Amino acid sequence: MSTLHLPTLISDHQRMNGRDRFSEEEAAEIRAVLTRVRTAERDEQKRLRSCLRSLGFRISDWDTTGSGFARSGFDELVRCGLVTIEPGLQADLVAARPPHSTETPRRQASTREELRQAILALDGAPTRIAASDWPAHLHDVDRSGLYSWWVDEAGAGDLSNGLGHTLQPDRIYAGQTGATKWPSGKRGKATLTSRIGGNHLRGQVRGSTFRLTLASVLVDRLQLDRAIQGHLDGAQEQRLSAWMCCHLEVAVHPFPERDVLGDLEYLVLSALDPPLNLDGRPLTPLRATLKRLRGGRV
């Protein structure tokens, strides 16, 4: 992990301003916040860092280079024994609740079995539905959940030409819809139906990261307009939707536990590493080109 220098950390351990022992509930919330802090806007980063401080975790205790700190850094601290998670430790968040509160702590961390089932549904043995047939015979798509997008050979050729990098006819993107927003705890309302059918397939680039990514790559192939930032006119949006219906398939994993969904998405993306996902993913030559194309917007 690039931001951690363990000998320095150990020698500086006496000068910590925060804590190095956390309950399972606190650790789950720290992981959830760290997942978002590096990609958040400046004002949101300040709020997220304040939340971490309220939990007793200070990034400055561990990020000795000032180059940033992510969830993987926290996991490495736990693995190395510099941070301890104690199942029996009383969480400060629970202790700080008003007297006589009967609220049960909300689970945020996914389980290994939930991760196994998600990967199986999205990659190992997916039920892939042609975009033109969505939602076909699928059940439970009125729930929150995860999805993965797949491209056929001709579509992979179009994307490869636009990127200047070879993209295989395979799974190219994955995401979630309807997750709780942490640390506020506000539960999402979106469903697989609204996200896939409404935003991705029949929406606009301004409302779908996936559509914007495709449009950025297919500018020449579909004769799209780069000049209008974050906007395509109706005819161009229709050409993009038609291309998606012709060349894409989607697999879904309904998952009603909205509080856990953000954590599950993080683990799924870490395991599958879809080539067109950018947020929180390692920089590759293909992603560097995609970021440049996305930077120009369409």
PDB file of C-alpha atoms in Angstrom:
ATOM      1  CA  MET A   1       0.000   0.000   0.000  1.00  0.00           C
ATOM      2  CA  SER A   2       1.728   3.128  -1.215  1.00  0.00           C
ATOM      3  CA  THR A   3       0.652   5.605   1.483  1.00  0.00           C
ATOM      4  CA  LEU A   4       1.808   3.559   4.466  1.00  0.00           C
ATOM      5  CA  HIS A   5       5.400   3.466   5.724  1.00  0.00           C
ATOM      6  CA  LEU A   6       5.250   0.969   8.564  1.00  0.00           C
ATOM      7  CA  PRO A   7       8.603   1.676  10.310  1.00  0.00           C
ATOM      8  CA  THR A   8       7.675   5.367  10.544  1.00  0.00           C
ATOM      9  CA  LEU A   9       4.205   4.517  11.749  1.00  0.00           C
ATOM     10  CA  ILE A  10       5.527   2.321  14.531  1.00  0.00           C
ATOM     11  CA  SER A  11       8.060   4.900  15.718  1.00  0.00           C
ATOM     12  CA  ASP A  12       5.417   7.633  15.663  1.00  0.00           C
ATOM     13  CA  HIS A  13       2.781   5.498  17.359  1.00  0.00           C
ATOM     14  CA  GLN A  14       3.111   7.368  20.685  1.00  0.00           C
ATOM     15  CA  ARG A  15       2.146  10.664  18.992  1.00  0.00           C
ATOM     16  CA  MET A  16      -1.247   9.516  17.723  1.00  0.00           C
ATOM     17  CA  ASN A  17      -4.117  11.959  18.078  1.00  0.00           C
ATOM     18  CA  GLY A  18      -6.820   9.381  17.390  1.00  0.00           C
ATOM     19  CA  ARG A  19      -7.569   5.807  18.425  1.00  0.00           C
ATOM     20  CA  ASP A  20      -6.226   2.480  17.205  1.00  0.00           C
ATOM     21  CA  ARG A  21      -8.919   0.214  18.701  1.00  0.00           C
ATOM     22  CA  PHE A  22     -12.453   0.101  17.310  1.00  0.00           C
ATOM     23  CA  SER A  23     -15.609  -1.929  17.613  1.00  0.00           C
ATOM     24  CA  GLU A  24     -16.900  -3.875  14.614  1.00  0.00           C
ATOM     25  CA  GLU A  25     -19.655  -1.271  14.141  1.00  0.00           C
ATOM     26  CA  GLU A  26     -17.143   1.589  14.165  1.00  0.00           C
ATOM     27  CA  ALA A  27     -14.817  -0.246  11.759  1.00  0.00           C
ATOM     28  CA  ALA A  28     -17.699  -0.818   9.335  1.00  0.00           C
ATOM     29  CA  GLU A  29     -18.550   2.888   9.333  1.00  0.00           C
ATOM     30  CA  ILE A  30     -14.882   3.897   8.947  1.00  0.00           C
ATOM     31  CA  ARG A  31     -14.593   1.615   5.907  1.00  0.00           C
ATOM     32  CA  ALA A  32     -17.800   3.036   4.429  1.00  0.00           C
ATOM     33  CA  VAL A  33     -16.566   6.625   4.827  1.00  0.00           C
ATOM     34  CA  LEU A  34     -13.061   5.881   3.482  1.00  0.00           C
ATOM     35  CA  THR A  35     -14.620   4.278   0.404  1.00  0.00           C
ATOM     36  CA  ARG A  36     -16.087   7.657  -0.499  1.00  0.00           C
ATOM     37  CA  VAL A  37     -13.679  10.263   0.846  1.00  0.00           C
ATOM     38  CA  ARG A  38     -11.059  10.162  -1.956  1.00  0.00           C
ATOM     39  CA  THR A  39     -13.554  10.657  -4.788  1.00  0.00           C
ATOM     40  CA  ALA A  40     -15.800  13.175  -3.007  1.00  0.00           C
ATOM     41  CA  GLU A  41     -15.917  16.888  -3.762  1.00  0.00           C
ATOM     42  CA  ARG A  42     -13.934  19.187  -1.469  1.00  0.00           C
ATOM     43  CA  ASP A  43     -16.863  20.204   0.755  1.00  0.00           C
ATOM     44  CA  GLU A  44     -18.024  16.602   1.027  1.00  0.00           C
ATOM     45  CA  GLN A  45     -14.470  15.490   1.901  1.00  0.00           C
ATOM     46  CA  LYS A  46     -14.435  17.920   4.825  1.00  0.00           C
ATOM     47  CA  ARG A  47     -17.694  16.493   6.115  1.00  0.00           C
ATOM     48  CA  LEU A  48     -16.487  12.913   5.718  1.00  0.00           C
ATOM     49  CA  ARG A  49     -13.193  13.641   7.508  1.00  0.00           C
ATOM     50  CA  SER A  50     -15.172  15.226  10.334  1.00  0.00           C
ATOM     51  CA  CYS A  51     -17.195  12.017  10.568  1.00  0.00           C
ATOM     52  CA  LEU A  52     -13.971   9.987  10.795  1.00  0.00           C
ATOM     53  CA  ARG A  53     -12.701  12.224  13.597  1.00  0.00           C
ATOM     54  CA  SER A  54     -15.956  11.751  15.480  1.00  0.00           C
ATOM     55  CA  LEU A  55     -15.274   8.014  15.324  1.00  0.00           C
ATOM     56  CA  GLY A  56     -11.777   8.547  16.718  1.00  0.00           C
ATOM     57  CA  PHE A  57      -9.988   7.725  13.437  1.00  0.00           C
ATOM     58  CA  ARG A  58      -7.611  10.393  12.152  1.00  0.00           C
ATOM     59  CA  ILE A  59      -6.144   9.969   8.681  1.00  0.00           C
ATOM     60  CA  SER A  60      -3.209  12.195   9.690  1.00  0.00           C
ATOM     61  CA  ASP A  61      -2.093   9.515  12.184  1.00  0.00           C
ATOM     62  CA  TRP A  62      -1.454   7.096   9.319  1.00  0.00           C
ATOM     63  CA  ASP A  63      -0.984   9.012   6.061  1.00  0.00           C
ATOM     64  CA  THR A  64       2.598  10.149   6.613  1.00  0.00           C
ATOM     65  CA  THR A  65       3.104  11.285   3.001  1.00  0.00           C
ATOM     66  CA  GLY A  66      -0.022  13.408   2.623  1.00  0.00           C
ATOM     67  CA  SER A  67      -0.841  11.614  -0.627  1.00  0.00           C
ATOM     68  CA  GLY A  68      -4.270  10.391   0.456  1.00  0.00           C
ATOM     69  CA  PHE A  69      -5.772   7.485   2.331  1.00  0.00           C
ATOM     70  CA  ALA A  70      -8.326   4.914   1.193  1.00  0.00           C
ATOM     71  CA  ARG A  71     -10.242   1.981   2.604  1.00  0.00           C
ATOM     72  CA  SER A  72      -7.442  -0.348   1.522  1.00  0.00           C
ATOM     73  CA  GLY A  73      -5.121   1.558   3.864  1.00  0.00           C
ATOM     74  CA  PHE A  74      -7.386   0.886   6.829  1.00  0.00           C
ATOM     75  CA  ASP A  75      -7.563  -2.801   5.888  1.00  0.00           C
ATOM     76  CA  GLU A  76      -3.758  -2.910   5.740  1.00  0.00           C
ATOM     77  CA  LEU A  77      -3.479  -1.343   9.200  1.00  0.00           C
ATOM     78  CA  VAL A  78      -5.777  -4.053  10.544  1.00  0.00           C
ATOM     79  CA  ARG A  79      -3.833  -6.790   8.760  1.00  0.00           C
ATOM     80  CA  CYS A  80      -0.525  -5.527  10.191  1.00  0.00           C
ATOM     81  CA  GLY A  81      -1.937  -5.271  13.713  1.00  0.00           C
ATOM     82  CA  LEU A  82      -1.540  -1.496  13.956  1.00  0.00           C
ATOM     83  CA  VAL A  83      -5.307  -1.110  14.260  1.00  0.00           C
ATOM     84  CA  THR A  84      -7.358  -3.552  16.329  1.00  0.00           C
ATOM     85  CA  ILE A  85     -11.002  -4.433  15.823  1.00  0.00           C
ATOM     86  CA  GLU A  86     -12.546  -5.944  18.937  1.00  0.00           C
ATOM     87  CA  PRO A  87     -15.905  -7.712  18.509  1.00  0.00           C
ATOM     88  CA  GLY A  88     -16.799  -7.140  22.159  1.00  0.00           C
ATOM     89  CA  LEU A  89     -15.841  -3.472  22.282  1.00  0.00           C
ATOM     90  CA  GLN A  90     -18.721  -1.080  22.929  1.00  0.00           C
ATOM     91  CA  ALA A  91     -19.065   1.305  19.988  1.00  0.00           C
ATOM     92  CA  ASP A  92     -18.874   4.990  20.875  1.00  0.00           C
ATOM     93  CA  LEU A  93     -21.735   5.576  18.447  1.00  0.00           C
ATOM     94  CA  VAL A  94     -23.962   3.255  20.453  1.00  0.00           C
ATOM     95  CA  ALA A  95     -22.876   4.666  23.796  1.00  0.00           C
ATOM     96  CA  ALA A  96     -23.531   8.204  22.597  1.00  0.00           C
ATOM     97  CA  ARG A  97     -27.192   7.561  21.752  1.00  0.00           C
ATOM     98  CA  PRO A  98     -29.766   9.410  23.868  1.00  0.00           C
ATOM     99  CA  PRO A  99     -30.859   7.647  27.082  1.00  0.00           C
ATOM    100  CA  HIS A 100     -33.520   4.963  26.663  1.00  0.00           C
ATOM    101  CA  SER A 101     -32.853   4.705  22.910  1.00  0.00           C
ATOM    102  CA  THR A 102     -33.827   1.271  21.613  1.00  0.00           C
ATOM    103  CA  GLU A 103     -32.418   1.773  18.104  1.00  0.00           C
ATOM    104  CA  THR A 104     -30.525  -1.256  16.806  1.00  0.00           C
ATOM    105  CA  PRO A 105     -27.194  -0.533  15.051  1.00  0.00           C
ATOM    106  CA  ARG A 106     -27.626  -0.814  11.299  1.00  0.00           C
ATOM    107  CA  ARG A 107     -25.392  -3.342   9.582  1.00  0.00           C
ATOM    108  CA  GLN A 108     -23.187  -1.814   6.890  1.00  0.00           C
ATOM    109  CA  ALA A 109     -20.620  -4.527   6.152  1.00  0.00           C
ATOM    110  CA  SER A 110     -21.427  -7.348   3.741  1.00  0.00           C
ATOM    111  CA  THR A 111     -20.641 -10.989   4.469  1.00  0.00           C
ATOM    112  CA  ARG A 112     -18.490 -13.411   2.525  1.00  0.00           C
ATOM    113  CA  GLU A 113     -21.585 -15.342   1.491  1.00  0.00           C
ATOM    114  CA  GLU A 114     -23.257 -12.182   0.190  1.00  0.00           C
ATOM    115  CA  LEU A 115     -20.131 -11.411  -1.819  1.00  0.00           C
ATOM    116  CA  ARG A 116     -19.996 -14.961  -3.182  1.00  0.00           C
ATOM    117  CA  GLN A 117     -23.614 -14.833  -4.302  1.00  0.00           C
ATOM    118  CA  ALA A 118     -23.180 -11.414  -5.915  1.00  0.00           C
ATOM    119  CA  ILE A 119     -20.124 -12.472  -7.916  1.00  0.00           C
ATOM    120  CA  LEU A 120     -21.879 -15.646  -9.004  1.00  0.00           C
ATOM    121  CA  ALA A 121     -24.901 -13.685 -10.266  1.00  0.00           C
ATOM    122  CA  LEU A 122     -22.889 -10.956 -11.968  1.00  0.00           C
ATOM    123  CA  ASP A 123     -19.971 -12.919 -13.381  1.00  0.00           C
ATOM    124  CA  GLY A 124     -19.732 -16.613 -12.486  1.00  0.00           C
ATOM    125  CA  ALA A 125     -23.118 -17.819 -13.723  1.00  0.00           C
ATOM    126  CA  PRO A 126     -25.007 -14.698 -14.808  1.00  0.00           C
ATOM    127  CA  THR A 127     -28.456 -14.667 -16.390  1.00  0.00           C
ATOM    128  CA  ARG A 128     -27.761 -12.177 -19.168  1.00  0.00           C
ATOM    129  CA  ILE A 129     -30.695 -10.306 -20.673  1.00  0.00           C
ATOM    130  CA  ALA A 130     -30.373  -8.525 -24.014  1.00  0.00           C
ATOM    131  CA  ALA A 131     -30.725  -4.796 -23.505  1.00  0.00           C
ATOM    132  CA  SER A 132     -33.413  -4.763 -26.196  1.00  0.00           C
ATOM    133  CA  ASP A 133     -35.475  -7.258 -24.129  1.00  0.00           C
ATOM    134  CA  TRP A 134     -35.090  -5.607 -20.719  1.00  0.00           C
ATOM    135  CA  PRO A 135     -36.485  -6.617 -18.226  1.00  0.00           C
ATOM    136  CA  ALA A 136     -37.699  -9.785 -20.007  1.00  0.00           C
ATOM    137  CA  HIS A 137     -38.648 -12.507 -17.513  1.00  0.00           C
ATOM    138  CA  LEU A 138     -36.633 -11.215 -14.558  1.00  0.00           C
ATOM    139  CA  HIS A 139     -38.206 -11.048 -11.111  1.00  0.00           C
ATOM    140  CA  ASP A 140     -37.466  -8.775  -8.133  1.00  0.00           C
ATOM    141  CA  VAL A 141     -36.086  -5.951 -10.289  1.00  0.00           C
ATOM    142  CA  ASP A 142     -38.235  -3.507  -8.332  1.00  0.00           C
ATOM    143  CA  ARG A 143     -35.577  -3.773  -5.613  1.00  0.00           C
ATOM    144  CA  SER A 144     -32.184  -2.249  -5.027  1.00  0.00           C
ATOM    145  CA  GLY A 145     -29.227  -4.319  -6.198  1.00  0.00           C
ATOM    146  CA  LEU A 146     -26.184  -4.726  -8.396  1.00  0.00           C
ATOM    147  CA  TYR A 147     -25.819  -5.140 -12.135  1.00  0.00           C
ATOM    148  CA  SER A 148     -23.148  -5.953 -14.713  1.00  0.00           C
ATOM    149  CA  TRP A 149     -23.083  -4.925 -18.377  1.00  0.00           C
ATOM    150  CA  TRP A 150     -21.748  -7.190 -21.138  1.00  0.00           C
ATOM    151  CA  VAL A 151     -20.826  -6.290 -24.718  1.00  0.00           C
ATOM    152  CA  ASP A 152     -20.892  -8.471 -27.848  1.00  0.00           C
ATOM    153  CA  GLU A 153     -18.065  -8.823 -30.361  1.00  0.00           C
ATOM    154  CA  ALA A 154     -19.180  -6.047 -32.713  1.00  0.00           C
ATOM    155  CA  GLY A 155     -19.799  -3.676 -29.818  1.00  0.00           C
ATOM    156  CA  ALA A 156     -16.395  -4.486 -28.332  1.00  0.00           C
ATOM    157  CA  GLY A 157     -14.891  -3.579 -31.696  1.00  0.00           C
ATOM    158  CA  ASP A 158     -16.639  -0.194 -31.671  1.00  0.00           C
ATOM    159  CA  LEU A 159     -15.434   0.527 -28.141  1.00  0.00           C
ATOM    160  CA  SER A 160     -11.901  -0.651 -28.924  1.00  0.00           C
ATOM    161  CA  ASN A 161     -11.722   1.702 -31.905  1.00  0.00           C
ATOM    162  CA  GLY A 162     -12.927   4.624 -29.810  1.00  0.00           C
ATOM    163  CA  LEU A 163     -10.522   3.899 -26.962  1.00  0.00           C
ATOM    164  CA  GLY A 164      -7.487   2.890 -28.983  1.00  0.00           C
ATOM    165  CA  HIS A 165      -7.188  -0.109 -26.655  1.00  0.00           C
ATOM    166  CA  THR A 166      -8.484  -3.635 -27.151  1.00  0.00           C
ATOM    167  CA  LEU A 167     -11.658  -4.425 -25.254  1.00  0.00           C
ATOM    168  CA  GLN A 168     -12.839  -8.020 -25.259  1.00  0.00           C
ATOM    169  CA  PRO A 169     -16.492  -9.087 -25.796  1.00  0.00           C
ATOM    170  CA  ASP A 170     -17.098  -9.652 -22.093  1.00  0.00           C
ATOM    171  CA  ARG A 171     -18.235  -7.923 -18.909  1.00  0.00           C
ATOM    172  CA  ILE A 172     -17.293  -4.254 -19.187  1.00  0.00           C
ATOM    173  CA  TYR A 173     -19.021  -2.418 -16.327  1.00  0.00           C
ATOM    174  CA  ALA A 174     -20.747  -3.030 -12.998  1.00  0.00           C
ATOM    175  CA  GLY A 175     -22.535  -0.934 -10.426  1.00  0.00           C
ATOM    176  CA  GLN A 176     -25.247  -0.667  -7.809  1.00  0.00           C
ATOM    177  CA  THR A 177     -28.477   1.205  -7.387  1.00  0.00           C
ATOM    178  CA  GLY A 178     -30.419   2.150  -4.276  1.00  0.00           C
ATOM    179  CA  ALA A 179     -27.668   1.998  -1.648  1.00  0.00           C
ATOM    180  CA  THR A 180     -27.901   3.900   1.630  1.00  0.00           C
ATOM    181  CA  LYS A 181     -25.807   7.065   1.695  1.00  0.00           C
ATOM    182  CA  TRP A 182     -23.343   6.873   4.563  1.00  0.00           C
ATOM    183  CA  PRO A 183     -22.546   8.415   6.952  1.00  0.00           C
ATOM    184  CA  SER A 184     -25.900  10.230   6.812  1.00  0.00           C
ATOM    185  CA  GLY A 185     -27.792   6.924   6.838  1.00  0.00           C
ATOM    186  CA  LYS A 186     -30.291   8.135   4.229  1.00  0.00           C
ATOM    187  CA  ARG A 187     -31.625   5.101   2.400  1.00  0.00           C
ATOM    188  CA  GLY A 188     -31.809   5.193  -1.382  1.00  0.00           C
ATOM    189  CA  LYS A 189     -35.039   4.767  -3.305  1.00  0.00           C
ATOM    190  CA  ALA A 190     -33.775   3.715  -6.752  1.00  0.00           C
ATOM    191  CA  THR A 191     -34.389   0.206  -8.066  1.00  0.00           C
ATOM    192  CA  LEU A 192     -32.887  -1.989 -10.761  1.00  0.00           C
ATOM    193  CA  THR A 193     -35.906  -1.152 -12.911  1.00  0.00           C
ATOM    194  CA  SER A 194     -35.507   2.610 -12.573  1.00  0.00           C
ATOM    195  CA  ARG A 195     -31.728   2.600 -12.948  1.00  0.00           C
ATOM    196  CA  ILE A 196     -31.269   0.159 -15.812  1.00  0.00           C
ATOM    197  CA  GLY A 197     -34.437   0.815 -17.784  1.00  0.00           C
ATOM    198  CA  GLY A 198     -34.898   4.476 -16.900  1.00  0.00           C
ATOM    199  CA  ASN A 199     -31.396   5.947 -16.562  1.00  0.00           C
ATOM    200  CA  HIS A 200     -29.115   3.623 -18.505  1.00  0.00           C
ATOM    201  CA  LEU A 201     -31.195   2.471 -21.470  1.00  0.00           C
ATOM    202  CA  ARG A 202     -33.703   5.270 -21.987  1.00  0.00           C
ATOM    203  CA  GLY A 203     -32.199   8.138 -20.026  1.00  0.00           C
ATOM    204  CA  GLN A 204     -29.713  10.909 -20.718  1.00  0.00           C
ATOM    205  CA  VAL A 205     -25.941  11.058 -20.375  1.00  0.00           C
ATOM    206  CA  ARG A 206     -26.285  13.637 -17.592  1.00  0.00           C
ATOM    207  CA  GLY A 207     -28.161  11.085 -15.473  1.00  0.00           C
ATOM    208  CA  SER A 208     -26.067   7.970 -16.125  1.00  0.00           C
ATOM    209  CA  THR A 209     -22.332   7.558 -15.652  1.00  0.00           C
ATOM    210  CA  PHE A 210     -22.453   4.453 -17.836  1.00  0.00           C
ATOM    211  CA  ARG A 211     -24.198   6.273 -20.722  1.00  0.00           C
ATOM    212  CA  LEU A 212     -21.713   9.133 -20.440  1.00  0.00           C
ATOM    213  CA  THR A 213     -18.800   6.699 -20.574  1.00  0.00           C
ATOM    214  CA  LEU A 214     -20.187   4.982 -23.681  1.00  0.00           C
ATOM    215  CA  ALA A 215     -20.963   8.280 -25.373  1.00  0.00           C
ATOM    216  CA  SER A 216     -17.439   9.555 -24.661  1.00  0.00           C
ATOM    217  CA  VAL A 217     -15.960   6.520 -26.412  1.00  0.00           C
ATOM    218  CA  LEU A 218     -18.480   6.321 -29.277  1.00  0.00           C
ATOM    219  CA  VAL A 219     -18.381   9.970 -30.311  1.00  0.00           C
ATOM    220  CA  ASP A 220     -17.094   9.240 -33.807  1.00  0.00           C
ATOM    221  CA  ARG A 221     -18.930   5.934 -34.277  1.00  0.00           C
ATOM    222  CA  LEU A 222     -22.333   7.477 -33.464  1.00  0.00           C
ATOM    223  CA  GLN A 223     -21.569  11.021 -34.663  1.00  0.00           C
ATOM    224  CA  LEU A 224     -22.173  12.557 -31.254  1.00  0.00           C
ATOM    225  CA  ASP A 225     -21.532  16.179 -30.358  1.00  0.00           C
ATOM    226  CA  ARG A 226     -18.577  16.838 -28.037  1.00  0.00           C
ATOM    227  CA  ALA A 227     -19.223  20.559 -27.837  1.00  0.00           C
ATOM    228  CA  ILE A 228     -22.260  20.608 -25.547  1.00  0.00           C
ATOM    229  CA  GLN A 229     -21.022  19.752 -22.061  1.00  0.00           C
ATOM    230  CA  GLY A 230     -22.910  16.941 -20.383  1.00  0.00           C
ATOM    231  CA  HIS A 231     -25.726  17.017 -22.919  1.00  0.00           C
ATOM    232  CA  LEU A 232     -26.828  15.272 -26.106  1.00  0.00           C
ATOM    233  CA  ASP A 233     -29.861  16.248 -28.104  1.00  0.00           C
ATOM    234  CA  GLY A 234     -32.772  13.844 -28.459  1.00  0.00           C
ATOM    235  CA  ALA A 235     -31.642  12.310 -31.730  1.00  0.00           C
ATOM    236  CA  GLN A 236     -28.141  11.616 -30.383  1.00  0.00           C
ATOM    237  CA  GLU A 237     -29.511  10.083 -27.176  1.00  0.00           C
ATOM    238  CA  GLN A 238     -31.668   7.803 -29.348  1.00  0.00           C
ATOM    239  CA  ARG A 239     -28.637   6.694 -31.378  1.00  0.00           C
ATOM    240  CA  LEU A 240     -26.803   5.855 -28.169  1.00  0.00           C
ATOM    241  CA  SER A 241     -29.792   3.905 -26.805  1.00  0.00           C
ATOM    242  CA  ALA A 242     -30.113   2.023 -30.104  1.00  0.00           C
ATOM    243  CA  TRP A 243     -26.426   1.054 -29.988  1.00  0.00           C
ATOM    244  CA  MET A 244     -26.837  -0.207 -26.410  1.00  0.00           C
ATOM    245  CA  CYS A 245     -29.892  -2.269 -27.335  1.00  0.00           C
ATOM    246  CA  CYS A 246     -28.034  -3.771 -30.278  1.00  0.00           C
ATOM    247  CA  HIS A 247     -24.781  -4.686 -28.550  1.00  0.00           C
ATOM    248  CA  LEU A 248     -25.281  -5.005 -24.768  1.00  0.00           C
ATOM    249  CA  GLU A 249     -26.613  -7.505 -22.264  1.00  0.00           C
ATOM    250  CA  VAL A 250     -27.176  -6.983 -18.552  1.00  0.00           C
ATOM    251  CA  ALA A 251     -27.111  -9.307 -15.546  1.00  0.00           C
ATOM    252  CA  VAL A 252     -28.613  -8.313 -12.203  1.00  0.00           C
ATOM    253  CA  HIS A 253     -28.388  -9.299  -8.566  1.00  0.00           C
ATOM    254  CA  PRO A 254     -31.392  -8.003  -6.574  1.00  0.00           C
ATOM    255  CA  PHE A 255     -30.228  -7.146  -3.063  1.00  0.00           C
ATOM    256  CA  PRO A 256     -32.732  -5.529  -0.689  1.00  0.00           C
ATOM    257  CA  GLU A 257     -30.247  -4.735   2.112  1.00  0.00           C
ATOM    258  CA  ARG A 258     -29.685  -1.116   1.118  1.00  0.00           C
ATOM    259  CA  ASP A 259     -27.517  -0.339   4.169  1.00  0.00           C
ATOM    260  CA  VAL A 260     -25.009  -3.001   3.092  1.00  0.00           C
ATOM    261  CA  LEU A 261     -25.136  -2.408  -0.655  1.00  0.00           C
ATOM    262  CA  GLY A 262     -22.393   0.217  -0.870  1.00  0.00           C
ATOM    263  CA  ASP A 263     -19.911  -2.052   0.890  1.00  0.00           C
ATOM    264  CA  LEU A 264     -20.935  -5.005  -1.274  1.00  0.00           C
ATOM    265  CA  GLU A 265     -20.421  -2.959  -4.451  1.00  0.00           C
ATOM    266  CA  TYR A 266     -16.915  -1.983  -3.303  1.00  0.00           C
ATOM    267  CA  LEU A 267     -15.954  -5.622  -2.784  1.00  0.00           C
ATOM    268  CA  VAL A 268     -17.552  -6.746  -6.053  1.00  0.00           C
ATOM    269  CA  LEU A 269     -15.699  -4.094  -8.058  1.00  0.00           C
ATOM    270  CA  SER A 270     -12.450  -5.006  -6.305  1.00  0.00           C
ATOM    271  CA  ALA A 271     -12.964  -8.652  -7.288  1.00  0.00           C
ATOM    272  CA  LEU A 272     -14.193  -8.163 -10.868  1.00  0.00           C
ATOM    273  CA  ASP A 273     -12.349  -4.933 -11.812  1.00  0.00           C
ATOM    274  CA  PRO A 274     -14.536  -4.134 -14.878  1.00  0.00           C
ATOM    275  CA  PRO A 275     -12.473  -2.207 -17.455  1.00  0.00           C
ATOM    276  CA  LEU A 276     -14.878   0.754 -17.887  1.00  0.00           C
ATOM    277  CA  ASN A 277     -15.325   1.453 -14.154  1.00  0.00           C
ATOM    278  CA  LEU A 278     -13.217   4.418 -13.051  1.00  0.00           C
ATOM    279  CA  ASP A 279     -14.058   5.410  -9.457  1.00  0.00           C
ATOM    280  CA  GLY A 280     -11.723   3.754  -6.999  1.00  0.00           C
ATOM    281  CA  ARG A 281     -10.201   1.445  -9.606  1.00  0.00           C
ATOM    282  CA  PRO A 282      -6.452   1.126 -10.394  1.00  0.00           C
ATOM    283  CA  LEU A 283      -5.286   3.308 -13.263  1.00  0.00           C
ATOM    284  CA  THR A 284      -4.596   1.310 -16.443  1.00  0.00           C
ATOM    285  CA  PRO A 285      -3.663   2.620 -19.911  1.00  0.00           C
ATOM    286  CA  LEU A 286      -7.265   1.996 -21.001  1.00  0.00           C
ATOM    287  CA  ARG A 287      -8.662   3.888 -17.999  1.00  0.00           C
ATOM    288  CA  ALA A 288      -6.207   6.737 -18.542  1.00  0.00           C
ATOM    289  CA  THR A 289      -7.571   7.134 -22.072  1.00  0.00           C
ATOM    290  CA  LEU A 290     -11.142   6.840 -20.824  1.00  0.00           C
ATOM    291  CA  LYS A 291     -10.541   9.539 -18.192  1.00  0.00           C
ATOM    292  CA  ARG A 292      -9.168  11.827 -20.906  1.00  0.00           C
ATOM    293  CA  LEU A 293     -12.184  11.182 -23.142  1.00  0.00           C
ATOM    294  CA  ARG A 294     -14.559  11.649 -20.203  1.00  0.00           C
ATOM    295  CA  GLY A 295     -12.753  14.858 -19.274  1.00  0.00           C
ATOM    296  CA  GLY A 296     -13.758  16.322 -22.623  1.00  0.00           C
ATOM    297  CA  ARG A 297     -17.363  15.361 -21.867  1.00  0.00           C
ATOM    298  CA  VAL A 298     -19.955  15.086 -24.644  1.00  0.00           C
TER     299      VAL A 298
END
